[in-house]
CSV table of C-alpha atoms and ligand atoms in Angstrom, one decimal:
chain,number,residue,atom,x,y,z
A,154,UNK,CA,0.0,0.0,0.0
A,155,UNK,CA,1.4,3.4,-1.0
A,156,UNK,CA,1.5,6.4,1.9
A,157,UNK,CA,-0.6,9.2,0.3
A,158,UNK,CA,1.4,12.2,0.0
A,159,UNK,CA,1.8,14.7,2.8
A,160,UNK,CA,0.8,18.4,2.1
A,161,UNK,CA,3.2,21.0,2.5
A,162,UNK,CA,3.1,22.9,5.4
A,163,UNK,CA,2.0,26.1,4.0
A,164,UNK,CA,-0.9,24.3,2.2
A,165,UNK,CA,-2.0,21.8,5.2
A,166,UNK,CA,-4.9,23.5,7.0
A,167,UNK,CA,-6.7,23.1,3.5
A,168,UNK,CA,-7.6,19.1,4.8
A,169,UNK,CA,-8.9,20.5,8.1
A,170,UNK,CA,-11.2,23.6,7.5
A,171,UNK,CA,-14.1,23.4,9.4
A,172,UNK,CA,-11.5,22.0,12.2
A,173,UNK,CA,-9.9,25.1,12.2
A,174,UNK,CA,-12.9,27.4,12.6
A,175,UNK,CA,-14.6,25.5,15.1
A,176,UNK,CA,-11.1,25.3,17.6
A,177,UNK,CA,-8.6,28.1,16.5
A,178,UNK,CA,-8.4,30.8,19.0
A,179,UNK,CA,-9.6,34.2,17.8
A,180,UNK,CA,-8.4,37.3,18.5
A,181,UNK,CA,-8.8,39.8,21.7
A,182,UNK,CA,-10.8,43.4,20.6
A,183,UNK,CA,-7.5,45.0,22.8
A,184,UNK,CA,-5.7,43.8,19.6
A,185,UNK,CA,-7.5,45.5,17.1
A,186,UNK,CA,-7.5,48.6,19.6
A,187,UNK,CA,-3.6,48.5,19.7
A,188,UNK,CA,-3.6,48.4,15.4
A,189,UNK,CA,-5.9,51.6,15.4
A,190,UNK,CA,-4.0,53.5,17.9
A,191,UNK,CA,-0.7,52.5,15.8
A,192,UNK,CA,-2.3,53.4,12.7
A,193,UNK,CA,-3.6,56.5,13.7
A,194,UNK,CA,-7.1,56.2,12.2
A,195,UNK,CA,-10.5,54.0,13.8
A,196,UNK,CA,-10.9,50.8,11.5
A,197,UNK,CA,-14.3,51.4,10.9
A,198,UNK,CA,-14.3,53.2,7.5
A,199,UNK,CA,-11.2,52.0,6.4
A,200,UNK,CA,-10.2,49.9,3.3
A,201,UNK,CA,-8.6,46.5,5.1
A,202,UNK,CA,-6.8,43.6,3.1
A,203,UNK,CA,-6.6,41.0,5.4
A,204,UNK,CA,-4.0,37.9,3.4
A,205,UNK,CA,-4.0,34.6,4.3
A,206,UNK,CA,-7.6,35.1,5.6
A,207,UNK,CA,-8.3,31.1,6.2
A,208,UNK,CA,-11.3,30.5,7.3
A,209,UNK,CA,-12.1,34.2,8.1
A,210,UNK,CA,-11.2,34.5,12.4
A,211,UNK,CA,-9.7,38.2,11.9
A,212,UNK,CA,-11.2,39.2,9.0
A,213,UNK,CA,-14.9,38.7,10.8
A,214,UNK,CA,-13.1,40.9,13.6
A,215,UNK,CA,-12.0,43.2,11.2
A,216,UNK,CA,-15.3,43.7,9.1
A,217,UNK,CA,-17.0,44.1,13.2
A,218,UNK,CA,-15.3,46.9,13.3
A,219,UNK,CA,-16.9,48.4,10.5
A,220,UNK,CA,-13.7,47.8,8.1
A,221,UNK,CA,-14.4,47.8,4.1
A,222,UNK,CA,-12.4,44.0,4.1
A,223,UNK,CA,-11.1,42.0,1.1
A,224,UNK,CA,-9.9,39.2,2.3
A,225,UNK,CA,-7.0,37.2,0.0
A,226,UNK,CA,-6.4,33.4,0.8
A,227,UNK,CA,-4.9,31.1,-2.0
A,228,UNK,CA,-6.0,27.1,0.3
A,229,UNK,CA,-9.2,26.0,-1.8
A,230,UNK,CA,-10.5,24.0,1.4
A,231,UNK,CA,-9.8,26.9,3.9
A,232,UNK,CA,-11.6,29.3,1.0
A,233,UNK,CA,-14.4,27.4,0.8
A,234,UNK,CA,-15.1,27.6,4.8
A,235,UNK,CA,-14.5,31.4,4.6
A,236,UNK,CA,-17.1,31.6,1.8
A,237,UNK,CA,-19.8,29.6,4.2
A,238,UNK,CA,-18.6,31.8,7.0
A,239,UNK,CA,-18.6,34.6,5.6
A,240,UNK,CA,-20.4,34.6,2.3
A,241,UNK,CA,-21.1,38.6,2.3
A,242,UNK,CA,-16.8,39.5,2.3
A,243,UNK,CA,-15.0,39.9,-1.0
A,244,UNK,CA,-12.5,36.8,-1.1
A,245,UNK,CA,-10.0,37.2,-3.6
A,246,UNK,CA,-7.9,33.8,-4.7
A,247,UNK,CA,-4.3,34.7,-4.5
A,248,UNK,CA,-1.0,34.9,-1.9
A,249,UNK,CA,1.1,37.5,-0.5
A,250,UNK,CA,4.0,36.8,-2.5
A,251,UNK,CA,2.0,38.7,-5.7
A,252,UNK,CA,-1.2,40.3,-4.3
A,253,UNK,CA,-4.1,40.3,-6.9
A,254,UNK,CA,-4.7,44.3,-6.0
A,255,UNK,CA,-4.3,47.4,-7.7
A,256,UNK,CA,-1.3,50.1,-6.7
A,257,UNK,CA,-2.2,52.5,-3.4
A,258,UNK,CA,-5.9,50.7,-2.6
A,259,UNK,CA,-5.8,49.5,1.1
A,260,UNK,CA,-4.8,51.7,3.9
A,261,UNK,CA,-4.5,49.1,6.1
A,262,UNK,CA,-2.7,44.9,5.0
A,263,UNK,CA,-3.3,42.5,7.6
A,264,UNK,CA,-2.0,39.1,8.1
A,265,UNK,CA,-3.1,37.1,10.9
A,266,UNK,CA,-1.0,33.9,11.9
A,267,UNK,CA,0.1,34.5,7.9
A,268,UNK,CA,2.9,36.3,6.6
A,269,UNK,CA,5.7,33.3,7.7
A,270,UNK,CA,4.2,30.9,4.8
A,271,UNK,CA,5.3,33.8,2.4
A,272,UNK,CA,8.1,35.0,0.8
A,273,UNK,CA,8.9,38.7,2.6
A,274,UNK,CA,11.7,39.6,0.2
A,275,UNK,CA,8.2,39.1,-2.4
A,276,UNK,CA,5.5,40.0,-0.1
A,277,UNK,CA,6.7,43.2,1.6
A,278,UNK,CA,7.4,44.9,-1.5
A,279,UNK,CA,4.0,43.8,-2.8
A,280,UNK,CA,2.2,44.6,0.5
A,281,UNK,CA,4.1,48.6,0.0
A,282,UNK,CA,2.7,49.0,-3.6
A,283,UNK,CA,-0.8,47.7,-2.3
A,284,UNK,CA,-0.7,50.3,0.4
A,285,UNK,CA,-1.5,53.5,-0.1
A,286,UNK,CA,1.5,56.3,1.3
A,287,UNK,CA,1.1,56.9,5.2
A,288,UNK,CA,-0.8,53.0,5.1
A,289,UNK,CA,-0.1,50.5,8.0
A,290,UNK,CA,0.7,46.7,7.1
A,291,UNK,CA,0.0,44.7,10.7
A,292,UNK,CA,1.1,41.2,11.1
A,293,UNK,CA,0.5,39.1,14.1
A,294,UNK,CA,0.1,35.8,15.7
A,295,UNK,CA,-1.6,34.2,18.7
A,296,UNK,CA,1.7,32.7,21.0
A,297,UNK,CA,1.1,30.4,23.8
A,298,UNK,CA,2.1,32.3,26.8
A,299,UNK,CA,5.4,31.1,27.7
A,300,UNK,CA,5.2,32.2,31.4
A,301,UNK,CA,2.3,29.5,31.8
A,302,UNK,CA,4.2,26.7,33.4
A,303,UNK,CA,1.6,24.0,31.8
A,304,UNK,CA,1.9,25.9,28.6
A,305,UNK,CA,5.7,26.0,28.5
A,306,UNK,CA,5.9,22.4,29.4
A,307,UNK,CA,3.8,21.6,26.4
A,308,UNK,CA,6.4,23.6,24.0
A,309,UNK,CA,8.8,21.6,25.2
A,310,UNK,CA,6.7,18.3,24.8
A,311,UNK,CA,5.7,19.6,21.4
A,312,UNK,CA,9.5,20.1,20.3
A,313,UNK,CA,10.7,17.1,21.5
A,314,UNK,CA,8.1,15.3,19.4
A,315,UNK,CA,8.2,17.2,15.8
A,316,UNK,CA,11.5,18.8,16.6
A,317,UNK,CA,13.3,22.2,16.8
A,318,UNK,CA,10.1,24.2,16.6
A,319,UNK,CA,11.2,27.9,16.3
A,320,UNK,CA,7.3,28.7,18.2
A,321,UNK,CA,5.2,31.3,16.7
A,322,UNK,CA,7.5,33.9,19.2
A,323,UNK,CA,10.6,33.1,17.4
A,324,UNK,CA,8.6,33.5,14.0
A,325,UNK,CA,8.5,37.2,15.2
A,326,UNK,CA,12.0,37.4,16.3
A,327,UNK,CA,13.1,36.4,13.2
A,328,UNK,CA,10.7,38.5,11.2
A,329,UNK,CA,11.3,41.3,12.9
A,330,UNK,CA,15.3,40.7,12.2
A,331,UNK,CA,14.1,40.1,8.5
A,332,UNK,CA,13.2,43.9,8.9
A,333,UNK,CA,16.0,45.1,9.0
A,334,UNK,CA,17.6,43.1,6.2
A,335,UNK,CA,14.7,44.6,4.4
A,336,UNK,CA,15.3,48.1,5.5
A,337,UNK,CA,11.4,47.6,7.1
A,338,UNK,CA,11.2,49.1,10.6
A,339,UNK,CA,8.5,46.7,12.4
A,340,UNK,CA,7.5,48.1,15.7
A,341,UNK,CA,6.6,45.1,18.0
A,342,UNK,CA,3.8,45.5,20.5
A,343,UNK,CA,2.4,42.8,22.9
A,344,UNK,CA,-1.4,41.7,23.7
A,345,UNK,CA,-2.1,39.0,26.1
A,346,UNK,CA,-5.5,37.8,26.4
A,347,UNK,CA,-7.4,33.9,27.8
A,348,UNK,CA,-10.1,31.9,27.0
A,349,UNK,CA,-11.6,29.1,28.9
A,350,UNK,CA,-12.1,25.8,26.5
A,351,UNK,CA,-12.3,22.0,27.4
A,352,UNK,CA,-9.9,19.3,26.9
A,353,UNK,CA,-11.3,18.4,23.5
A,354,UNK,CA,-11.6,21.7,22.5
A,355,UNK,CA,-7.6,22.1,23.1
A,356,UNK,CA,-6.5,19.1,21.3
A,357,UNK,CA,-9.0,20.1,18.4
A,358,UNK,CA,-6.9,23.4,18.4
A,359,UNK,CA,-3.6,21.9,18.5
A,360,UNK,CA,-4.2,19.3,16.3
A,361,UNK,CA,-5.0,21.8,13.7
A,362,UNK,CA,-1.4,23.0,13.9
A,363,UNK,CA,0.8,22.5,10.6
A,364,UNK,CA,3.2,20.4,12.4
A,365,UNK,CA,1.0,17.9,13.3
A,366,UNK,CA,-0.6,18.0,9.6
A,367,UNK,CA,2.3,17.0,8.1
A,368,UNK,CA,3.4,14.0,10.2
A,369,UNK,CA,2.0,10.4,9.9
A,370,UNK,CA,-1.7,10.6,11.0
A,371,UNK,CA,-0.7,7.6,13.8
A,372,UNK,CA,2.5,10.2,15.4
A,373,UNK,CA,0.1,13.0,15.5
A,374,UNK,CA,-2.7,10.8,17.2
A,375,UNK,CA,-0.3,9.2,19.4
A,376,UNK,CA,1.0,12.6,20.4
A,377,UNK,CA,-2.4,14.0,21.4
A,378,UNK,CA,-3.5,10.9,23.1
A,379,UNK,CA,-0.5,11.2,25.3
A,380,UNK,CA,-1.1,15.1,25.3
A,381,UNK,CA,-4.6,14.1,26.9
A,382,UNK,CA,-3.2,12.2,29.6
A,383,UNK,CA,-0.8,14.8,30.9
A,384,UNK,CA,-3.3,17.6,30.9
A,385,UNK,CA,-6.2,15.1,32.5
A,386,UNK,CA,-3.5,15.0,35.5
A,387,UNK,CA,-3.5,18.6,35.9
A,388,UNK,CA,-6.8,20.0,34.8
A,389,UNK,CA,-8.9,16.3,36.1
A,390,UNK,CA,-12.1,18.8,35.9
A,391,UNK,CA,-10.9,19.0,31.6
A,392,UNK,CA,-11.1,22.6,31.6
A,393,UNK,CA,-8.2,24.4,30.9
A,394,UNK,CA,-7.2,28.2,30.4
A,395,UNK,CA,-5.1,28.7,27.0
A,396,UNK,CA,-2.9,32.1,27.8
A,397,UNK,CA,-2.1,33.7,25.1
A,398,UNK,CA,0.0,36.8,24.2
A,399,UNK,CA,-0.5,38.1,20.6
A,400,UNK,CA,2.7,39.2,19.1
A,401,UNK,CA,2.0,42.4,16.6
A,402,UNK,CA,4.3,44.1,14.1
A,403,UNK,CA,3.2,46.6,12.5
A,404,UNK,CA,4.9,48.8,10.0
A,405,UNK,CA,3.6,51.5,7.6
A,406,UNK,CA,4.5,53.0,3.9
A,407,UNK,CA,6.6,56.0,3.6
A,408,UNK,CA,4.7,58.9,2.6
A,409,UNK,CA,7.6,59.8,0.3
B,544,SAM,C1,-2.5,29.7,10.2
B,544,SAM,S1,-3.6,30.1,8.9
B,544,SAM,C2,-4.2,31.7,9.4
B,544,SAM,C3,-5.6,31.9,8.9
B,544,SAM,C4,-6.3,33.2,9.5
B,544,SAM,N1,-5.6,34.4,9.1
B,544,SAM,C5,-6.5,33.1,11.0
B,544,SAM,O1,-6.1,34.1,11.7
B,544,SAM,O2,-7.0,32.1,11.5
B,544,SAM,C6,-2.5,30.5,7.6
B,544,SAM,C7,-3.1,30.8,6.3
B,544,SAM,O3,-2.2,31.3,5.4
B,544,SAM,C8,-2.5,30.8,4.1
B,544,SAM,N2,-1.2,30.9,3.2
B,544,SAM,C9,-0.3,29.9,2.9
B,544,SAM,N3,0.6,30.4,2.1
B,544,SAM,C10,0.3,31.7,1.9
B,544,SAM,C11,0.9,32.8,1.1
B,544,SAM,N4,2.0,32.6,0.4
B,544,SAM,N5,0.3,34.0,1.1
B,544,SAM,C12,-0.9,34.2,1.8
B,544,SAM,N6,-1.5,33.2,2.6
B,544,SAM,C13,-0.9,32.0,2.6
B,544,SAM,C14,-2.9,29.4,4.3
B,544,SAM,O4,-3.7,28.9,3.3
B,544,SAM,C15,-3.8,29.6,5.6
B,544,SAM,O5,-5.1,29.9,5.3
């Protein structure tokens, strides 16, 4: 019997949509307060591009606000659970790495948990010439807070099975380094928010996480079932607090 192939990271939430939407964790409203004080203008009224939408967690935060959102997502399974979501947002089929926008349109470009499956020496420039002068690009991602004991320990258990993970906080480190090779000045704020969610609700989450996508489907299930039995010992009621603290970088287009 042949092992069917495994899909690349970047294109591995696509088998696990509805998964995704149902367990992901969204994002706090102190966030989106943060972005309009950093880019100097309320989001409501404003023309948003939010790329790598997914299923649509931020951009439905976004358009809440009262943004103008076109979201851009090029996974066909994670676009077609956006579209049921969200079936009054423009979705546009395309990546970062060569938006499918006109020159100086959006005033603000957002990617949620996005921009580290593109390209930045591609999509930065693109994400400039989509912007219009003065415009703010905002990139950000939901980190497990590492100060959690439980939470920390789970990293660890987490590396130790799939390997050297980086972690979504060293995805900003190294982004925000990749600024400055760029000659992109990211200013890095910091948002920590909770949420209360059951066992099964927590290995729903992490199971939806590109490293255990990839791997065998018997290592990733062995993994969580394990996974289950360290948190039952710790949280034997099954509910569980994920900390989180929401790395932003934000950055905006010279006005000259
Ligand atoms: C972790 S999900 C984030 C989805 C959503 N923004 C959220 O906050 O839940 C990453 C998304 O990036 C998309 N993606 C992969 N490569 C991309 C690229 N080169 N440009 C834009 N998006 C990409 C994937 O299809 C996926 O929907």
């Amino acid at each position: 019997m042949t092992t069917p192939p495994r899909p690349s990271r970047a294109h591995s939430f696509n088998a696990v949509a509805a998964q995704y939407a149902a367990h992901r964790p969204s994002y706090p409203p102190a966030l989106f307060d943060t972005v309009e004080e950093l880019t100097g203008r309320p989001l409501s009224g404003a023309r948003v591009v939010d790329v790598g939408a997914g299923t649509g967690i931020a951009t439905a935060l976004l358009a809440g606000r009262g943004a103008h959102v076109v979201a851009v997502e090029p996974g066909d399974g994670m676009a077609s659970q956006f579209r049921r979501t969200l079936p009054d947002v423009p979705l546009v089929r395309g990546n970062g790495n060569a938006l499918p926008l006109a020159d100086a349109t959006a005033d603000v470009i957002t990617y949620a948990q996005s921009w580290h499956w593109t390209e930045p020496a591609r999509s930065t420039p693109e994400a400039m010439r989509v912007l219009r002068p003065g415009g703010t690009l905002a990139l950000w991602w939901n980190v497990p807070d590492p100060d959690v004991p439980w939470l920390a320990a789970q990293h660890e258990r987490i590396s130790g099975h799939c390997g050297a993970t980086t972690g979504a906080r060293g995805t900003a480190d190294r982004l925000r380094a990749l600024g400055t090779e760029l000659d992109v000045d990211f200013t890095h704020s910091q948002v920590r928010w909770s949420r209360r969610v059951h066992l099964d609700a927590h290995l729903a989450n992490l199971g939806s996480h590109s490293h255990f996508l990839v791997m065998a489907r018997d290592d990733a299930t062995a993994f969580l079932t394990e996974e289950r039995a360290h948190l039952r010992k710790e949280f034997p009621d099954e509910m569980l607090e994920e900390s989180y603290v929401v790395d932003l970088l934000t950055t905006r287009r010279p006005t000259t």
